[in-house]
Amino acid sequence: MLVVSAEVGEALDARRPVVALESTIIAHGLPRPRNLQVARELEEAVRQEGAVPATIAVLDGRPHVGLDEDRLERVANEDGIRKLGHRDLPLAVASGASGATTVSATALLAARAGIRVFATGGLGGVHREWTATQDESADLGLLARTRITVVCAGVKSILDVPATLQRLETLGVAVAGYGTDRFPGFYLSDSGHPVDWTLRTPDEVAAVMRAQDTLGMPESALVVAHPVAAEEQLDPELHARVLAEALRACEDERVTGQAVTPFLLDYLVRHTDGASLHANLAAVRGNVRLAGRVAAAWARS
């Protein structure tokens, strides 16, 4: 069922480093033509670290692990590309649909292909007002049962960060800060909450991955929380002010359910004059580079 590109397949067979990349940022996260430029840039960043990029998407009902230039352009430029979580994959395959993969779908397909390292921006998590809405990202449950290492900038700061950390603990998902004892907040280097473990080198991350296997741990993920550089983060005071305004606007306009996250993210981009998007891309670039180094360390282990 999986269509693994020749380059990715050869790298996996030879135990060379491979990094999985999601495609939602390409199809839904950025305007054209910048989305395609960023997609190429992220793949090149993986290559510069000595690893092979495996951007993942579903095209005409077939899950692709690794995209050639034509398929990458399709994801970036074709109208009607859906946004697919892991629950949507059987429906997309059966109906012949095309879609960009979110964190949960990318992690699942990457693991199925034998890829151990995945780079993304920020994870989904527990939403604010969870006690009333019961709104929780599918990312968390999927990571609780998928053996993959996710290099990310924490979770999106629009979420309930402490509740998300608690939920990850309950689900048995290991979380470590990379070079920090603070949990990053996507746009922010520090969400205001600590992490219990700190890893400082790619080899240390690879050692944890080996220990997961050696101990016969449940098939859960390792989250490597890598903060955006302090000089590239969104100004914390600006972030706090605009997020408070966005939450009020969300309530005033009665935005609910799945519409909340895109509403808040779009509000942040517009009311920070694009500074939140700059921080987002800085975080993704840093995560991709680190993931390449982790994948290389894992391949050496």
PDB file of C-alpha atoms in Angstrom:
ATOM      1  CA  MET A   1       0.000   0.000   0.000  1.00  0.00           C
ATOM      2  CA  LEU A   2       2.827   2.449   0.841  1.00  0.00           C
ATOM      3  CA  VAL A   3       4.663   3.980  -2.096  1.00  0.00           C
ATOM      4  CA  VAL A   4       8.205   4.499  -0.815  1.00  0.00           C
ATOM      5  CA  SER A   5      10.390   6.554  -3.144  1.00  0.00           C
ATOM      6  CA  ALA A   6      13.477   4.886  -4.575  1.00  0.00           C
ATOM      7  CA  GLU A   7      15.778   7.274  -2.700  1.00  0.00           C
ATOM      8  CA  VAL A   8      14.085   6.691   0.658  1.00  0.00           C
ATOM      9  CA  GLY A   9      13.833   2.945   0.115  1.00  0.00           C
ATOM     10  CA  GLU A  10      17.507   2.642  -0.761  1.00  0.00           C
ATOM     11  CA  ALA A  11      18.487   4.688   2.287  1.00  0.00           C
ATOM     12  CA  LEU A  12      16.364   2.546   4.602  1.00  0.00           C
ATOM     13  CA  ASP A  13      17.738  -0.685   3.123  1.00  0.00           C
ATOM     14  CA  ALA A  14      21.290   0.591   3.629  1.00  0.00           C
ATOM     15  CA  ARG A  15      20.504   1.872   7.163  1.00  0.00           C
ATOM     16  CA  ARG A  16      21.340   5.415   6.161  1.00  0.00           C
ATOM     17  CA  PRO A  17      19.653   8.297   8.010  1.00  0.00           C
ATOM     18  CA  VAL A  18      16.146   9.317   6.935  1.00  0.00           C
ATOM     19  CA  VAL A  19      13.915  12.101   8.309  1.00  0.00           C
ATOM     20  CA  ALA A  20      10.148  12.137   7.806  1.00  0.00           C
ATOM     21  CA  LEU A  21       8.506  15.509   7.057  1.00  0.00           C
ATOM     22  CA  GLU A  22       4.819  16.361   7.160  1.00  0.00           C
ATOM     23  CA  SER A  23       3.085  17.965   4.188  1.00  0.00           C
ATOM     24  CA  THR A  24       0.333  19.979   5.900  1.00  0.00           C
ATOM     25  CA  ILE A  25       2.650  22.966   6.235  1.00  0.00           C
ATOM     26  CA  ILE A  26       3.063  22.869   2.442  1.00  0.00           C
ATOM     27  CA  ALA A  27      -0.583  22.536   1.449  1.00  0.00           C
ATOM     28  CA  HIS A  28      -2.297  24.441   4.260  1.00  0.00           C
ATOM     29  CA  GLY A  29       0.263  26.303   6.347  1.00  0.00           C
ATOM     30  CA  LEU A  30       1.771  28.789   3.894  1.00  0.00           C
ATOM     31  CA  PRO A  31       0.651  30.868   0.902  1.00  0.00           C
ATOM     32  CA  ARG A  32       1.730  30.048  -2.625  1.00  0.00           C
ATOM     33  CA  PRO A  33       4.452  30.169  -3.942  1.00  0.00           C
ATOM     34  CA  ARG A  34       6.263  30.462  -0.615  1.00  0.00           C
ATOM     35  CA  ASN A  35       4.986  27.042   0.434  1.00  0.00           C
ATOM     36  CA  LEU A  36       6.897  25.252  -2.315  1.00  0.00           C
ATOM     37  CA  GLN A  37      10.031  27.282  -1.628  1.00  0.00           C
ATOM     38  CA  VAL A  38       9.885  26.317   2.058  1.00  0.00           C
ATOM     39  CA  ALA A  39       9.232  22.654   1.207  1.00  0.00           C
ATOM     40  CA  ARG A  40      12.367  22.559  -0.937  1.00  0.00           C
ATOM     41  CA  GLU A  41      14.317  24.444   1.720  1.00  0.00           C
ATOM     42  CA  LEU A  42      13.370  21.967   4.449  1.00  0.00           C
ATOM     43  CA  GLU A  43      14.321  18.979   2.313  1.00  0.00           C
ATOM     44  CA  GLU A  44      17.661  20.619   1.528  1.00  0.00           C
ATOM     45  CA  ALA A  45      18.262  21.270   5.245  1.00  0.00           C
ATOM     46  CA  VAL A  46      17.841  17.542   5.908  1.00  0.00           C
ATOM     47  CA  ARG A  47      20.337  16.738   3.148  1.00  0.00           C
ATOM     48  CA  GLN A  48      22.864  19.198   4.558  1.00  0.00           C
ATOM     49  CA  GLU A  49      22.855  17.184   7.767  1.00  0.00           C
ATOM     50  CA  GLY A  50      23.657  14.010   5.833  1.00  0.00           C
ATOM     51  CA  ALA A  51      20.160  12.507   5.871  1.00  0.00           C
ATOM     52  CA  VAL A  52      17.498  11.746   3.261  1.00  0.00           C
ATOM     53  CA  PRO A  53      14.217  13.699   3.456  1.00  0.00           C
ATOM     54  CA  ALA A  54      10.956  11.757   3.256  1.00  0.00           C
ATOM     55  CA  THR A  55       8.098  14.199   2.797  1.00  0.00           C
ATOM     56  CA  ILE A  56       4.838  12.285   3.212  1.00  0.00           C
ATOM     57  CA  ALA A  57       1.475  12.810   1.515  1.00  0.00           C
ATOM     58  CA  VAL A  58      -1.423  10.863   0.025  1.00  0.00           C
ATOM     59  CA  LEU A  59      -1.922  11.286  -3.725  1.00  0.00           C
ATOM     60  CA  ASP A  60      -4.800   9.692  -5.633  1.00  0.00           C
ATOM     61  CA  GLY A  61      -5.442   7.350  -2.731  1.00  0.00           C
ATOM     62  CA  ARG A  62      -1.861   6.153  -2.399  1.00  0.00           C
ATOM     63  CA  PRO A  63       0.297   7.105   0.621  1.00  0.00           C
ATOM     64  CA  HIS A  64       3.699   8.324  -0.571  1.00  0.00           C
ATOM     65  CA  VAL A  65       6.773   8.274   1.649  1.00  0.00           C
ATOM     66  CA  GLY A  66       9.218  10.556  -0.144  1.00  0.00           C
ATOM     67  CA  LEU A  67       8.080  12.886  -2.913  1.00  0.00           C
ATOM     68  CA  ASP A  68       9.801  13.681  -6.185  1.00  0.00           C
ATOM     69  CA  GLU A  69       9.670  17.230  -7.523  1.00  0.00           C
ATOM     70  CA  ASP A  70       6.442  16.710  -9.504  1.00  0.00           C
ATOM     71  CA  ARG A  71       4.602  15.284  -6.499  1.00  0.00           C
ATOM     72  CA  LEU A  72       5.953  17.989  -4.201  1.00  0.00           C
ATOM     73  CA  GLU A  73       4.614  20.599  -6.632  1.00  0.00           C
ATOM     74  CA  ARG A  74       1.229  18.847  -6.663  1.00  0.00           C
ATOM     75  CA  VAL A  75       0.944  19.100  -2.899  1.00  0.00           C
ATOM     76  CA  ALA A  76       1.967  22.755  -2.977  1.00  0.00           C
ATOM     77  CA  ASN A  77      -0.110  23.938  -5.916  1.00  0.00           C
ATOM     78  CA  GLU A  78      -3.084  21.649  -6.522  1.00  0.00           C
ATOM     79  CA  ASP A  79      -6.480  22.872  -5.393  1.00  0.00           C
ATOM     80  CA  GLY A  80      -8.532  20.476  -3.293  1.00  0.00           C
ATOM     81  CA  ILE A  81      -5.672  18.872  -1.379  1.00  0.00           C
ATOM     82  CA  ARG A  82      -7.297  17.700   1.844  1.00  0.00           C
ATOM     83  CA  LYS A  83      -5.864  17.800   5.361  1.00  0.00           C
ATOM     84  CA  LEU A  84      -5.502  14.226   6.613  1.00  0.00           C
ATOM     85  CA  GLY A  85      -5.114  13.003  10.157  1.00  0.00           C
ATOM     86  CA  HIS A  86      -4.424   9.320  10.749  1.00  0.00           C
ATOM     87  CA  ARG A  87      -8.147   8.547  11.114  1.00  0.00           C
ATOM     88  CA  ASP A  88      -8.703   9.872   7.576  1.00  0.00           C
ATOM     89  CA  LEU A  89      -6.174   7.594   5.881  1.00  0.00           C
ATOM     90  CA  PRO A  90      -8.491   4.610   5.159  1.00  0.00           C
ATOM     91  CA  LEU A  91     -11.136   6.970   3.777  1.00  0.00           C
ATOM     92  CA  ALA A  92      -8.610   8.779   1.580  1.00  0.00           C
ATOM     93  CA  VAL A  93      -7.153   5.524   0.273  1.00  0.00           C
ATOM     94  CA  ALA A  94     -10.531   3.934  -0.437  1.00  0.00           C
ATOM     95  CA  SER A  95     -11.886   7.021  -2.213  1.00  0.00           C
ATOM     96  CA  GLY A  96      -8.731   7.823  -4.175  1.00  0.00           C
ATOM     97  CA  ALA A  97      -8.401  11.230  -2.516  1.00  0.00           C
ATOM     98  CA  SER A  98      -5.302  13.389  -2.266  1.00  0.00           C
ATOM     99  CA  GLY A  99      -4.276  15.006   0.983  1.00  0.00           C
ATOM    100  CA  ALA A 100      -1.487  16.495   3.035  1.00  0.00           C
ATOM    101  CA  THR A 101      -0.613  14.618   6.204  1.00  0.00           C
ATOM    102  CA  THR A 102      -0.778  16.097   9.690  1.00  0.00           C
ATOM    103  CA  VAL A 103       1.510  15.090  12.560  1.00  0.00           C
ATOM    104  CA  SER A 104      -0.520  11.987  13.410  1.00  0.00           C
ATOM    105  CA  ALA A 105      -0.808  10.716   9.829  1.00  0.00           C
ATOM    106  CA  THR A 106       2.840  11.468   9.067  1.00  0.00           C
ATOM    107  CA  ALA A 107       4.064   9.713  12.204  1.00  0.00           C
ATOM    108  CA  LEU A 108       1.967   6.644  11.456  1.00  0.00           C
ATOM    109  CA  LEU A 109       3.020   6.332   7.811  1.00  0.00           C
ATOM    110  CA  ALA A 110       6.669   7.047   8.629  1.00  0.00           C
ATOM    111  CA  ALA A 111       6.710   4.329  11.271  1.00  0.00           C
ATOM    112  CA  ARG A 112       5.025   1.891   8.870  1.00  0.00           C
ATOM    113  CA  ALA A 113       7.804   2.580   6.358  1.00  0.00           C
ATOM    114  CA  GLY A 114      10.506   1.957   8.980  1.00  0.00           C
ATOM    115  CA  ILE A 115      11.505   5.594   9.546  1.00  0.00           C
ATOM    116  CA  ARG A 116      12.395   6.384  13.139  1.00  0.00           C
ATOM    117  CA  VAL A 117      12.884  10.188  13.116  1.00  0.00           C
ATOM    118  CA  PHE A 118      10.272  12.820  12.255  1.00  0.00           C
ATOM    119  CA  ALA A 119      10.614  16.621  12.275  1.00  0.00           C
ATOM    120  CA  THR A 120       7.707  19.029  12.597  1.00  0.00           C
ATOM    121  CA  GLY A 121       6.900  22.477  13.974  1.00  0.00           C
ATOM    122  CA  GLY A 122       4.691  22.071  17.025  1.00  0.00           C
ATOM    123  CA  LEU A 123       2.499  19.230  18.242  1.00  0.00           C
ATOM    124  CA  GLY A 124      -1.203  19.435  18.786  1.00  0.00           C
ATOM    125  CA  GLY A 125      -2.436  18.960  22.320  1.00  0.00           C
ATOM    126  CA  VAL A 126      -5.166  19.604  24.849  1.00  0.00           C
ATOM    127  CA  HIS A 127      -7.212  22.667  23.967  1.00  0.00           C
ATOM    128  CA  ARG A 128      -8.175  25.413  26.352  1.00  0.00           C
ATOM    129  CA  GLU A 129     -11.571  24.897  27.977  1.00  0.00           C
ATOM    130  CA  TRP A 130     -11.052  21.152  27.631  1.00  0.00           C
ATOM    131  CA  THR A 131     -13.397  20.418  30.526  1.00  0.00           C
ATOM    132  CA  ALA A 132     -16.249  21.888  28.490  1.00  0.00           C
ATOM    133  CA  THR A 133     -15.247  20.925  24.936  1.00  0.00           C
ATOM    134  CA  GLN A 134     -13.306  17.640  25.394  1.00  0.00           C
ATOM    135  CA  ASP A 135     -11.151  18.886  22.500  1.00  0.00           C
ATOM    136  CA  GLU A 136      -7.818  17.085  22.308  1.00  0.00           C
ATOM    137  CA  SER A 137      -5.548  16.622  19.317  1.00  0.00           C
ATOM    138  CA  ALA A 138      -5.344  13.157  17.797  1.00  0.00           C
ATOM    139  CA  ASP A 139      -1.556  13.621  17.834  1.00  0.00           C
ATOM    140  CA  LEU A 140      -1.343  12.604  21.485  1.00  0.00           C
ATOM    141  CA  GLY A 141      -3.127   9.272  21.268  1.00  0.00           C
ATOM    142  CA  LEU A 142      -1.281   8.308  18.104  1.00  0.00           C
ATOM    143  CA  LEU A 143       2.117   9.095  19.632  1.00  0.00           C
ATOM    144  CA  ALA A 144       1.191   6.923  22.617  1.00  0.00           C
ATOM    145  CA  ARG A 145       1.164   3.862  20.339  1.00  0.00           C
ATOM    146  CA  THR A 146       3.739   4.676  17.653  1.00  0.00           C
ATOM    147  CA  ARG A 147       7.492   4.124  18.029  1.00  0.00           C
ATOM    148  CA  ILE A 148       8.962   7.256  16.474  1.00  0.00           C
ATOM    149  CA  THR A 149      11.126  10.145  17.642  1.00  0.00           C
ATOM    150  CA  VAL A 150       9.488  13.523  17.026  1.00  0.00           C
ATOM    151  CA  VAL A 151      11.655  16.619  16.994  1.00  0.00           C
ATOM    152  CA  CYS A 152       9.342  19.572  17.585  1.00  0.00           C
ATOM    153  CA  ALA A 153       9.170  23.011  19.211  1.00  0.00           C
ATOM    154  CA  GLY A 154       6.840  21.772  21.938  1.00  0.00           C
ATOM    155  CA  VAL A 155       3.138  22.373  21.440  1.00  0.00           C
ATOM    156  CA  LYS A 156       1.343  25.346  19.991  1.00  0.00           C
ATOM    157  CA  SER A 157       1.130  28.097  22.600  1.00  0.00           C
ATOM    158  CA  ILE A 158      -2.572  28.614  21.882  1.00  0.00           C
ATOM    159  CA  LEU A 159      -3.210  25.289  23.654  1.00  0.00           C
ATOM    160  CA  ASP A 160      -3.412  24.353  27.322  1.00  0.00           C
ATOM    161  CA  VAL A 161       0.277  23.537  27.756  1.00  0.00           C
ATOM    162  CA  PRO A 162       0.258  22.121  31.314  1.00  0.00           C
ATOM    163  CA  ALA A 163      -2.758  19.944  30.516  1.00  0.00           C
ATOM    164  CA  THR A 164      -0.983  18.685  27.385  1.00  0.00           C
ATOM    165  CA  LEU A 165       2.130  17.775  29.370  1.00  0.00           C
ATOM    166  CA  GLN A 166      -0.023  15.974  31.900  1.00  0.00           C
ATOM    167  CA  ARG A 167      -1.809  14.106  29.142  1.00  0.00           C
ATOM    168  CA  LEU A 168       1.490  13.019  27.551  1.00  0.00           C
ATOM    169  CA  GLU A 169       2.598  11.719  30.956  1.00  0.00           C
ATOM    170  CA  THR A 170      -0.650   9.807  31.406  1.00  0.00           C
ATOM    171  CA  LEU A 171      -0.294   8.272  27.945  1.00  0.00           C
ATOM    172  CA  GLY A 172       3.291   7.199  28.657  1.00  0.00           C
ATOM    173  CA  VAL A 173       4.923   9.358  25.969  1.00  0.00           C
ATOM    174  CA  ALA A 174       8.517  10.238  26.889  1.00  0.00           C
ATOM    175  CA  VAL A 175       9.317  13.964  26.692  1.00  0.00           C
ATOM    176  CA  ALA A 176      12.767  15.553  26.904  1.00  0.00           C
ATOM    177  CA  GLY A 177      13.965  19.081  26.328  1.00  0.00           C
ATOM    178  CA  TYR A 178      16.861  19.439  23.917  1.00  0.00           C
ATOM    179  CA  GLY A 179      19.486  21.635  25.539  1.00  0.00           C
ATOM    180  CA  THR A 180      16.883  23.024  27.940  1.00  0.00           C
ATOM    181  CA  ASP A 181      14.997  22.125  31.098  1.00  0.00           C
ATOM    182  CA  ARG A 182      12.017  24.229  29.965  1.00  0.00           C
ATOM    183  CA  PHE A 183       9.252  23.064  27.661  1.00  0.00           C
ATOM    184  CA  PRO A 184       9.141  25.285  24.557  1.00  0.00           C
ATOM    185  CA  GLY A 185       5.924  26.936  23.397  1.00  0.00           C
ATOM    186  CA  PHE A 186       6.226  26.766  19.606  1.00  0.00           C
ATOM    187  CA  TYR A 187       6.543  30.526  18.960  1.00  0.00           C
ATOM    188  CA  LEU A 188       8.273  30.915  22.326  1.00  0.00           C
ATOM    189  CA  SER A 189      11.510  29.407  23.615  1.00  0.00           C
ATOM    190  CA  ASP A 190       9.893  28.819  27.005  1.00  0.00           C
ATOM    191  CA  SER A 191       6.228  28.007  27.567  1.00  0.00           C
ATOM    192  CA  GLY A 192       6.645  28.680  31.281  1.00  0.00           C
ATOM    193  CA  HIS A 193       6.650  24.983  32.203  1.00  0.00           C
ATOM    194  CA  PRO A 194       9.547  22.648  33.021  1.00  0.00           C
ATOM    195  CA  VAL A 195      10.508  19.268  31.605  1.00  0.00           C
ATOM    196  CA  ASP A 196      11.916  16.463  33.734  1.00  0.00           C
ATOM    197  CA  TRP A 197      14.654  15.367  31.339  1.00  0.00           C
ATOM    198  CA  THR A 198      17.220  17.182  29.216  1.00  0.00           C
ATOM    199  CA  LEU A 199      19.182  15.750  26.287  1.00  0.00           C
ATOM    200  CA  ARG A 200      22.142  17.695  24.934  1.00  0.00           C
ATOM    201  CA  THR A 201      23.482  15.868  21.868  1.00  0.00           C
ATOM    202  CA  PRO A 202      22.081  13.806  18.988  1.00  0.00           C
ATOM    203  CA  ASP A 203      23.993  10.812  20.350  1.00  0.00           C
ATOM    204  CA  GLU A 204      22.153  11.148  23.668  1.00  0.00           C
ATOM    205  CA  VAL A 205      18.831  11.137  21.800  1.00  0.00           C
ATOM    206  CA  ALA A 206      19.898   8.027  19.863  1.00  0.00           C
ATOM    207  CA  ALA A 207      20.879   6.349  23.148  1.00  0.00           C
ATOM    208  CA  VAL A 208      17.337   6.886  24.479  1.00  0.00           C
ATOM    209  CA  MET A 209      15.919   5.440  21.265  1.00  0.00           C
ATOM    210  CA  ARG A 210      18.123   2.355  21.675  1.00  0.00           C
ATOM    211  CA  ALA A 211      17.043   2.020  25.301  1.00  0.00           C
ATOM    212  CA  GLN A 212      13.371   2.113  24.261  1.00  0.00           C
ATOM    213  CA  ASP A 213      14.005  -0.922  22.079  1.00  0.00           C
ATOM    214  CA  THR A 214      16.301  -2.759  24.473  1.00  0.00           C
ATOM    215  CA  LEU A 215      13.868  -2.426  27.356  1.00  0.00           C
ATOM    216  CA  GLY A 216      10.981  -3.642  25.226  1.00  0.00           C
ATOM    217  CA  MET A 217       8.997  -0.546  26.088  1.00  0.00           C
ATOM    218  CA  PRO A 218       5.436  -0.087  24.816  1.00  0.00           C
ATOM    219  CA  GLU A 219       5.331   1.223  21.251  1.00  0.00           C
ATOM    220  CA  SER A 220       5.202   4.908  22.176  1.00  0.00           C
ATOM    221  CA  ALA A 221       7.058   7.936  20.852  1.00  0.00           C
ATOM    222  CA  LEU A 222       9.943  10.002  22.141  1.00  0.00           C
ATOM    223  CA  VAL A 223       9.222  13.739  21.978  1.00  0.00           C
ATOM    224  CA  VAL A 224      12.376  15.851  21.680  1.00  0.00           C
ATOM    225  CA  ALA A 225      11.299  19.394  22.518  1.00  0.00           C
ATOM    226  CA  HIS A 226      13.694  21.749  20.751  1.00  0.00           C
ATOM    227  CA  PRO A 227      13.120  25.454  21.450  1.00  0.00           C
ATOM    228  CA  VAL A 228      13.230  28.110  18.764  1.00  0.00           C
ATOM    229  CA  ALA A 229      16.296  30.299  19.225  1.00  0.00           C
ATOM    230  CA  ALA A 230      15.631  33.157  21.652  1.00  0.00           C
ATOM    231  CA  GLU A 231      16.560  35.758  19.051  1.00  0.00           C
ATOM    232  CA  GLU A 232      14.031  34.278  16.602  1.00  0.00           C
ATOM    233  CA  GLN A 233      11.096  33.719  18.943  1.00  0.00           C
ATOM    234  CA  LEU A 234       7.994  35.866  18.930  1.00  0.00           C
ATOM    235  CA  ASP A 235       8.319  38.685  21.445  1.00  0.00           C
ATOM    236  CA  PRO A 236       6.726  37.193  24.614  1.00  0.00           C
ATOM    237  CA  GLU A 237       4.857  40.396  25.520  1.00  0.00           C
ATOM    238  CA  LEU A 238       3.471  40.741  21.999  1.00  0.00           C
ATOM    239  CA  HIS A 239       2.516  37.060  22.036  1.00  0.00           C
ATOM    240  CA  ALA A 240       0.660  37.357  25.351  1.00  0.00           C
ATOM    241  CA  ARG A 241      -1.238  40.475  24.283  1.00  0.00           C
ATOM    242  CA  VAL A 242      -2.280  39.237  20.844  1.00  0.00           C
ATOM    243  CA  LEU A 243      -3.201  35.765  22.082  1.00  0.00           C
ATOM    244  CA  ALA A 244      -5.484  37.288  24.730  1.00  0.00           C
ATOM    245  CA  GLU A 245      -7.120  39.390  22.021  1.00  0.00           C
ATOM    246  CA  ALA A 246      -7.453  36.328  19.772  1.00  0.00           C
ATOM    247  CA  LEU A 247      -9.147  34.308  22.503  1.00  0.00           C
ATOM    248  CA  ARG A 248     -11.641  37.118  23.124  1.00  0.00           C
ATOM    249  CA  ALA A 249     -12.320  37.426  19.389  1.00  0.00           C
ATOM    250  CA  CYS A 250     -12.824  33.672  19.177  1.00  0.00           C
ATOM    251  CA  GLU A 251     -15.430  33.830  21.932  1.00  0.00           C
ATOM    252  CA  ASP A 252     -17.128  36.931  20.504  1.00  0.00           C
ATOM    253  CA  GLU A 253     -17.426  35.324  17.063  1.00  0.00           C
ATOM    254  CA  ARG A 254     -18.582  32.004  18.542  1.00  0.00           C
ATOM    255  CA  VAL A 255     -15.844  30.003  16.843  1.00  0.00           C
ATOM    256  CA  THR A 256     -15.898  26.421  18.098  1.00  0.00           C
ATOM    257  CA  GLY A 257     -14.528  22.932  17.470  1.00  0.00           C
ATOM    258  CA  GLN A 258     -11.961  22.342  14.747  1.00  0.00           C
ATOM    259  CA  ALA A 259     -12.271  25.955  13.593  1.00  0.00           C
ATOM    260  CA  VAL A 260     -10.659  27.302  16.781  1.00  0.00           C
ATOM    261  CA  THR A 261      -7.017  26.469  16.050  1.00  0.00           C
ATOM    262  CA  PRO A 262      -6.870  27.877  12.496  1.00  0.00           C
ATOM    263  CA  PHE A 263      -8.766  30.979  13.686  1.00  0.00           C
ATOM    264  CA  LEU A 264      -6.264  31.640  16.482  1.00  0.00           C
ATOM    265  CA  LEU A 265      -3.205  30.949  14.334  1.00  0.00           C
ATOM    266  CA  ASP A 266      -4.471  33.216  11.562  1.00  0.00           C
ATOM    267  CA  TYR A 267      -5.253  35.947  14.101  1.00  0.00           C
ATOM    268  CA  LEU A 268      -1.705  35.741  15.441  1.00  0.00           C
ATOM    269  CA  VAL A 269      -0.187  36.043  11.972  1.00  0.00           C
ATOM    270  CA  ARG A 270      -2.324  39.066  11.059  1.00  0.00           C
ATOM    271  CA  HIS A 271      -1.998  40.913  14.359  1.00  0.00           C
ATOM    272  CA  THR A 272       1.742  40.388  14.785  1.00  0.00           C
ATOM    273  CA  ASP A 273       2.442  41.615  11.229  1.00  0.00           C
ATOM    274  CA  GLY A 274       3.728  38.177  10.294  1.00  0.00           C
ATOM    275  CA  ALA A 275       6.137  37.877  13.235  1.00  0.00           C
ATOM    276  CA  SER A 276       4.431  34.691  14.427  1.00  0.00           C
ATOM    277  CA  LEU A 277       4.924  33.115  10.994  1.00  0.00           C
ATOM    278  CA  HIS A 278       8.611  34.081  11.094  1.00  0.00           C
ATOM    279  CA  ALA A 279       8.969  32.366  14.487  1.00  0.00           C
ATOM    280  CA  ASN A 280       7.056  29.341  13.195  1.00  0.00           C
ATOM    281  CA  LEU A 281       9.381  28.895  10.226  1.00  0.00           C
ATOM    282  CA  ALA A 282      12.478  29.490  12.369  1.00  0.00           C
ATOM    283  CA  ALA A 283      11.321  26.727  14.704  1.00  0.00           C
ATOM    284  CA  VAL A 284      10.618  24.310  11.832  1.00  0.00           C
ATOM    285  CA  ARG A 285      14.016  24.954  10.234  1.00  0.00           C
ATOM    286  CA  GLY A 286      15.807  24.339  13.510  1.00  0.00           C
ATOM    287  CA  ASN A 287      13.849  21.164  14.157  1.00  0.00           C
ATOM    288  CA  VAL A 288      14.560  19.799  10.695  1.00  0.00           C
ATOM    289  CA  ARG A 289      18.292  20.375  11.064  1.00  0.00           C
ATOM    290  CA  LEU A 290      18.345  18.742  14.493  1.00  0.00           C
ATOM    291  CA  ALA A 291      16.295  15.798  13.231  1.00  0.00           C
ATOM    292  CA  GLY A 292      18.876  15.257  10.480  1.00  0.00           C
ATOM    293  CA  ARG A 293      21.624  15.061  13.101  1.00  0.00           C
ATOM    294  CA  VAL A 294      19.553  12.720  15.287  1.00  0.00           C
ATOM    295  CA  ALA A 295      18.827  10.452  12.326  1.00  0.00           C
ATOM    296  CA  ALA A 296      22.551  10.339  11.531  1.00  0.00           C
ATOM    297  CA  ALA A 297      23.356   9.428  15.154  1.00  0.00           C
ATOM    298  CA  TRP A 298      20.642   6.729  15.090  1.00  0.00           C
ATOM    299  CA  ALA A 299      22.063   5.268  11.862  1.00  0.00           C
ATOM    300  CA  ARG A 300      25.508   5.037  13.501  1.00  0.00           C
ATOM    301  CA  SER A 301      24.167   3.292  16.594  1.00  0.00           C
TER     302      SER A 301
END
